[in-house]
Tab-separated table of C-alpha atoms in Angstrom:
chain	number	residue	atom	x	y	z
A	14	UNK	CA	128.531	73.352	84.896
A	15	UNK	CA	128.515	76.959	83.784
A	16	UNK	CA	131.138	79.250	85.223
A	17	UNK	CA	130.657	82.857	84.214
A	18	UNK	CA	133.388	85.326	84.916
A	19	UNK	CA	134.549	88.759	83.935
A	20	UNK	CA	136.943	88.992	81.037
A	21	UNK	CA	140.461	87.832	81.772
A	22	UNK	CA	139.725	86.702	85.317
A	23	UNK	CA	141.081	83.231	85.969
A	24	UNK	CA	138.940	81.329	88.445
A	25	UNK	CA	140.902	80.198	91.474
A	26	UNK	CA	142.350	76.700	91.284
A	27	UNK	CA	141.919	76.362	87.518
A	28	UNK	CA	145.012	75.746	85.415
A	29	UNK	CA	144.694	77.652	82.160
A	30	UNK	CA	147.793	77.797	80.032
A	31	UNK	CA	149.955	74.862	79.129
A	32	UNK	CA	150.582	72.446	76.358
A	33	UNK	CA	147.370	70.583	75.622
A	34	UNK	CA	145.619	71.889	78.745
A	35	UNK	CA	141.885	72.203	77.991
A	36	UNK	CA	140.151	71.282	81.255
A	37	UNK	CA	138.754	74.831	81.378
A	38	UNK	CA	136.865	74.506	78.072
A	39	UNK	CA	133.099	74.063	78.505
A	40	UNK	CA	132.000	74.277	74.856
A	41	UNK	CA	134.236	71.619	73.309
A	42	UNK	CA	135.620	73.979	70.641
A	43	UNK	CA	138.550	75.668	72.472
A	44	UNK	CA	142.213	75.162	71.624
A	45	UNK	CA	145.238	75.441	73.942
A	46	UNK	CA	146.431	79.028	74.259
A	47	UNK	CA	149.734	80.526	75.407
A	48	UNK	CA	148.511	82.416	78.476
A	49	UNK	CA	145.824	82.264	81.138
A	50	UNK	CA	144.101	85.449	79.932
A	51	UNK	CA	143.718	83.928	76.448
A	52	UNK	CA	142.553	80.586	77.875
A	53	UNK	CA	138.875	81.158	78.399
A	54	UNK	CA	135.754	79.611	76.945
A	55	UNK	CA	132.809	81.489	75.408
A	56	UNK	CA	130.545	79.867	78.005
A	57	UNK	CA	132.488	81.499	80.845
A	58	UNK	CA	132.081	85.125	79.791
A	59	UNK	CA	128.570	86.547	80.093
A	60	UNK	CA	128.578	88.923	77.082
A	61	UNK	CA	129.656	86.111	74.737
A	62	UNK	CA	127.424	83.389	76.140
A	63	UNK	CA	124.430	85.770	76.279
A	64	UNK	CA	124.528	85.898	72.466
A	65	UNK	CA	123.758	82.164	72.444
A	66	UNK	CA	121.278	82.215	75.332
A	67	UNK	CA	119.282	85.075	73.778
A	68	UNK	CA	119.002	83.420	70.369
A	69	UNK	CA	115.382	83.096	69.232
A	70	UNK	CA	114.263	80.476	68.550
A	71	UNK	CA	116.551	78.848	71.120
A	72	UNK	CA	118.751	76.308	69.379
A	73	UNK	CA	120.799	73.581	71.017
A	74	UNK	CA	124.120	75.369	70.520
A	75	UNK	CA	127.088	74.526	72.740
A	76	UNK	CA	129.505	77.217	71.515
A	77	UNK	CA	129.309	80.792	70.234
A	78	UNK	CA	131.174	79.680	67.101
A	79	UNK	CA	128.161	77.479	66.231
A	80	UNK	CA	125.723	80.424	66.454
A	81	UNK	CA	124.347	81.192	62.965
A	82	UNK	CA	125.309	84.853	63.380
A	83	UNK	CA	128.952	84.039	64.086
A	84	UNK	CA	129.679	82.725	60.612
A	85	UNK	CA	127.588	85.448	58.968
A	86	UNK	CA	129.159	88.385	60.850
A	87	UNK	CA	132.636	87.180	61.758
A	88	UNK	CA	133.736	84.656	59.124
A	89	UNK	CA	132.111	85.935	55.934
A	90	UNK	CA	134.808	87.646	53.816
A	91	UNK	CA	132.293	89.982	52.149
A	92	UNK	CA	131.010	91.264	55.504
A	93	UNK	CA	134.594	91.619	56.751
A	94	UNK	CA	135.604	93.582	53.622
A	95	UNK	CA	132.866	96.138	54.319
A	96	UNK	CA	133.739	96.320	58.029
A	97	UNK	CA	137.418	96.777	57.122
A	98	UNK	CA	136.541	99.626	54.731
A	99	UNK	CA	134.834	101.368	57.649
A	100	UNK	CA	137.868	100.754	59.871
A	101	UNK	CA	140.233	102.014	57.169
A	102	UNK	CA	138.207	105.195	56.718
A	103	UNK	CA	138.410	105.929	60.471
A	104	UNK	CA	141.949	104.725	61.267
A	105	UNK	CA	143.843	104.284	58.020
A	106	UNK	CA	144.932	101.022	56.378
A	107	UNK	CA	146.563	98.150	58.214
A	108	UNK	CA	149.980	97.185	56.898
A	109	UNK	CA	149.057	93.515	56.834
A	110	UNK	CA	148.224	90.590	54.572
A	111	UNK	CA	144.626	90.032	53.471
A	112	UNK	CA	144.155	87.214	55.999
A	113	UNK	CA	145.608	89.332	58.816
A	114	UNK	CA	143.184	92.124	57.884
A	115	UNK	CA	140.314	89.620	57.963
A	116	UNK	CA	141.379	88.261	61.371
A	117	UNK	CA	141.774	91.723	62.856
A	118	UNK	CA	138.398	92.805	61.497
A	119	UNK	CA	136.695	89.581	62.622
A	120	UNK	CA	138.054	90.066	66.156
A	121	UNK	CA	136.632	93.620	66.140
A	122	UNK	CA	133.309	92.338	64.820
A	123	UNK	CA	132.826	89.748	67.563
A	124	UNK	CA	133.792	92.251	70.281
A	125	UNK	CA	131.296	94.765	68.863
A	126	UNK	CA	128.646	92.034	68.707
A	127	UNK	CA	129.159	90.997	72.334
A	128	UNK	CA	129.963	94.340	74.026
A	129	UNK	CA	128.799	97.099	71.665
A	130	UNK	CA	131.057	100.143	71.344
A	131	UNK	CA	133.916	99.987	73.859
A	132	UNK	CA	135.810	103.182	73.160
A	133	UNK	CA	139.431	104.043	72.547
A	134	UNK	CA	142.096	101.876	74.246
A	135	UNK	CA	139.481	99.571	75.800
A	136	UNK	CA	140.256	96.016	74.830
A	137	UNK	CA	138.784	92.680	75.817
A	138	UNK	CA	140.346	89.266	75.265
A	139	UNK	CA	138.419	86.841	73.103
A	140	UNK	CA	137.502	83.282	74.045
A	141	UNK	CA	139.835	80.606	72.726
A	142	UNK	CA	137.090	78.987	70.651
A	143	UNK	CA	136.392	82.290	68.863
A	144	UNK	CA	140.059	83.014	68.157
A	145	UNK	CA	140.591	79.435	66.950
A	146	UNK	CA	137.609	79.557	64.561
A	147	UNK	CA	138.784	82.868	63.072
A	148	UNK	CA	142.360	81.578	62.699
A	149	UNK	CA	141.099	78.415	60.971
A	150	UNK	CA	139.072	80.508	58.507
A	151	UNK	CA	141.893	83.001	57.847
A	152	UNK	CA	145.188	81.227	58.631
A	153	UNK	CA	148.502	83.058	58.877
A	154	UNK	CA	150.568	82.575	55.773
A	155	UNK	CA	153.908	80.843	56.202
A	156	UNK	CA	155.027	79.937	59.725
A	157	UNK	CA	151.609	80.429	61.342
A	158	UNK	CA	152.846	82.674	64.166
A	159	UNK	CA	150.066	84.845	65.550
A	160	UNK	CA	150.453	88.059	67.511
A	161	UNK	CA	147.601	87.411	69.953
A	162	UNK	CA	145.843	89.630	72.472
A	163	UNK	CA	147.689	92.571	73.991
A	164	UNK	CA	146.550	95.052	76.603
A	165	UNK	CA	146.594	98.683	75.381
A	166	UNK	CA	149.720	100.793	75.674
A	167	UNK	CA	148.411	103.922	77.385
A	168	UNK	CA	151.562	105.934	76.648
A	169	UNK	CA	150.858	105.639	72.910
A	170	UNK	CA	148.905	108.359	71.116
A	171	UNK	CA	147.245	105.905	68.743
């Protein structure tokens, strides 16, 4: 069963958030998330799943995180260092640990890969499997508390 949806839309009758709740995951790689908008699978969102479906030659891949380009573009520290340098030149440095910089940059990389250039204050939530893979590669130091997805604050001049 493939259920494609727009970002953040929770299909009717589907429980999303909750401790250990993963009935919505179609790829087998998702982890429980804290809200319904964060609880989506890569196979549900067309721009993410299209990256797998358009892979040539077509491989038997069940999750975007298993796509050969995912590790190369979104988990490789050398690629992320270069992408972060570009970000820093445009926006200034992040006041964050090295792993937080890598996570932030990896999230930007996968959004760019799936959607192209979005523009200022346009944000899209990431699938749980993608967030989980990036967090495993670049874990938060200490308590392991992650900020997570936030909608833009339009009153801000950032």
